[in-house]
Amino acid sequence: MTRRQGMVLRLDRIACEGHGACAELLPELISLDEWGYPILHQPEVPTDLTGYARRAAAACPVLALRLTR
């Protein structure tokens, strides 16, 4: 029996410019620090939040947030 890998959020802190769209679209997993940069509370994305995580990653204007397996 193989275990199915879930989706994981990856944040490139160097590329991030602190636009904050990710935290607006996925507040369950991402908040902003005092300077407006994202903090990932957990990189593993629950199955029921996968669609929201895809939208948050797609909304990043500098592609600093990625959703991977």
PDB file of C-alpha atoms in Angstrom:
ATOM      1  CA  MET A   1       0.000   0.000   0.000  1.00  0.00           C
ATOM      2  CA  THR A   2       1.455   3.376  -1.003  1.00  0.00           C
ATOM      3  CA  ARG A   3       0.802   6.570   0.839  1.00  0.00           C
ATOM      4  CA  ARG A   4      -0.473   9.379  -1.351  1.00  0.00           C
ATOM      5  CA  GLN A   5       1.570  12.535  -1.023  1.00  0.00           C
ATOM      6  CA  GLY A   6      -0.385  15.685  -0.276  1.00  0.00           C
ATOM      7  CA  MET A   7       0.219  19.156  -1.581  1.00  0.00           C
ATOM      8  CA  VAL A   8       2.796  21.426   0.057  1.00  0.00           C
ATOM      9  CA  LEU A   9       3.196  25.199  -0.094  1.00  0.00           C
ATOM     10  CA  ARG A  10       6.688  26.560  -0.716  1.00  0.00           C
ATOM     11  CA  LEU A  11       7.567  30.208  -0.202  1.00  0.00           C
ATOM     12  CA  ASP A  12      10.586  31.871  -1.812  1.00  0.00           C
ATOM     13  CA  ARG A  13      11.256  34.561   0.792  1.00  0.00           C
ATOM     14  CA  ILE A  14      13.854  36.249  -1.423  1.00  0.00           C
ATOM     15  CA  ALA A  15      11.439  36.656  -4.354  1.00  0.00           C
ATOM     16  CA  CYS A  16       8.498  37.726  -2.160  1.00  0.00           C
ATOM     17  CA  GLU A  17       7.690  41.439  -2.303  1.00  0.00           C
ATOM     18  CA  GLY A  18       4.992  41.373   0.386  1.00  0.00           C
ATOM     19  CA  HIS A  19       1.918  42.033  -1.749  1.00  0.00           C
ATOM     20  CA  GLY A  20      -0.218  39.981   0.679  1.00  0.00           C
ATOM     21  CA  ALA A  21      -2.598  38.368  -1.821  1.00  0.00           C
ATOM     22  CA  CYS A  22      -1.713  34.894  -0.539  1.00  0.00           C
ATOM     23  CA  ALA A  23      -2.783  35.711   3.021  1.00  0.00           C
ATOM     24  CA  GLU A  24      -6.053  37.227   1.786  1.00  0.00           C
ATOM     25  CA  LEU A  25      -6.863  34.132  -0.274  1.00  0.00           C
ATOM     26  CA  LEU A  26      -5.639  31.507   2.208  1.00  0.00           C
ATOM     27  CA  PRO A  27      -5.878  32.904   5.764  1.00  0.00           C
ATOM     28  CA  GLU A  28      -6.235  29.369   7.160  1.00  0.00           C
ATOM     29  CA  LEU A  29      -2.571  28.665   6.357  1.00  0.00           C
ATOM     30  CA  ILE A  30      -0.930  32.061   5.785  1.00  0.00           C
ATOM     31  CA  SER A  31      -0.773  35.275   7.793  1.00  0.00           C
ATOM     32  CA  LEU A  32       1.335  38.398   7.385  1.00  0.00           C
ATOM     33  CA  ASP A  33       4.119  39.577   9.654  1.00  0.00           C
ATOM     34  CA  GLU A  34       4.430  43.165  10.862  1.00  0.00           C
ATOM     35  CA  TRP A  35       6.084  44.206   7.562  1.00  0.00           C
ATOM     36  CA  GLY A  36       3.433  42.546   5.377  1.00  0.00           C
ATOM     37  CA  TYR A  37       5.394  39.425   4.441  1.00  0.00           C
ATOM     38  CA  PRO A  38       3.742  35.995   4.585  1.00  0.00           C
ATOM     39  CA  ILE A  39       4.190  33.469   7.363  1.00  0.00           C
ATOM     40  CA  LEU A  40       3.247  29.878   6.511  1.00  0.00           C
ATOM     41  CA  HIS A  41       1.650  28.305   9.555  1.00  0.00           C
ATOM     42  CA  GLN A  42       1.965  24.840   8.051  1.00  0.00           C
ATOM     43  CA  PRO A  43       3.337  23.913   4.643  1.00  0.00           C
ATOM     44  CA  GLU A  44       1.114  20.827   4.237  1.00  0.00           C
ATOM     45  CA  VAL A  45      -2.186  21.736   2.606  1.00  0.00           C
ATOM     46  CA  PRO A  46      -5.285  19.889   3.832  1.00  0.00           C
ATOM     47  CA  THR A  47      -7.242  18.306   0.983  1.00  0.00           C
ATOM     48  CA  ASP A  48     -10.232  20.601   1.482  1.00  0.00           C
ATOM     49  CA  LEU A  49      -8.010  23.694   1.027  1.00  0.00           C
ATOM     50  CA  THR A  50      -6.174  22.573  -2.118  1.00  0.00           C
ATOM     51  CA  GLY A  51      -8.294  24.720  -4.460  1.00  0.00           C
ATOM     52  CA  TYR A  52      -7.749  27.792  -2.304  1.00  0.00           C
ATOM     53  CA  ALA A  53      -4.011  27.077  -2.149  1.00  0.00           C
ATOM     54  CA  ARG A  54      -3.883  26.834  -5.967  1.00  0.00           C
ATOM     55  CA  ARG A  55      -5.597  30.223  -6.245  1.00  0.00           C
ATOM     56  CA  ALA A  56      -3.258  31.798  -3.701  1.00  0.00           C
ATOM     57  CA  ALA A  57      -0.180  30.516  -5.548  1.00  0.00           C
ATOM     58  CA  ALA A  58      -1.571  31.662  -8.906  1.00  0.00           C
ATOM     59  CA  ALA A  59      -2.330  35.123  -7.513  1.00  0.00           C
ATOM     60  CA  CYS A  60       1.258  35.795  -6.434  1.00  0.00           C
ATOM     61  CA  PRO A  61       2.499  38.497  -8.823  1.00  0.00           C
ATOM     62  CA  VAL A  62       6.159  37.469  -8.422  1.00  0.00           C
ATOM     63  CA  LEU A  63       5.577  33.679  -8.252  1.00  0.00           C
ATOM     64  CA  ALA A  64       7.105  33.476  -4.764  1.00  0.00           C
ATOM     65  CA  LEU A  65       4.453  31.011  -3.570  1.00  0.00           C
ATOM     66  CA  ARG A  66       4.341  27.553  -5.144  1.00  0.00           C
ATOM     67  CA  LEU A  67       2.179  24.528  -4.592  1.00  0.00           C
ATOM     68  CA  THR A  68       4.002  21.219  -5.025  1.00  0.00           C
ATOM     69  CA  ARG A  69       3.470  17.517  -4.267  1.00  0.00           C
TER      70      ARG A  69
END
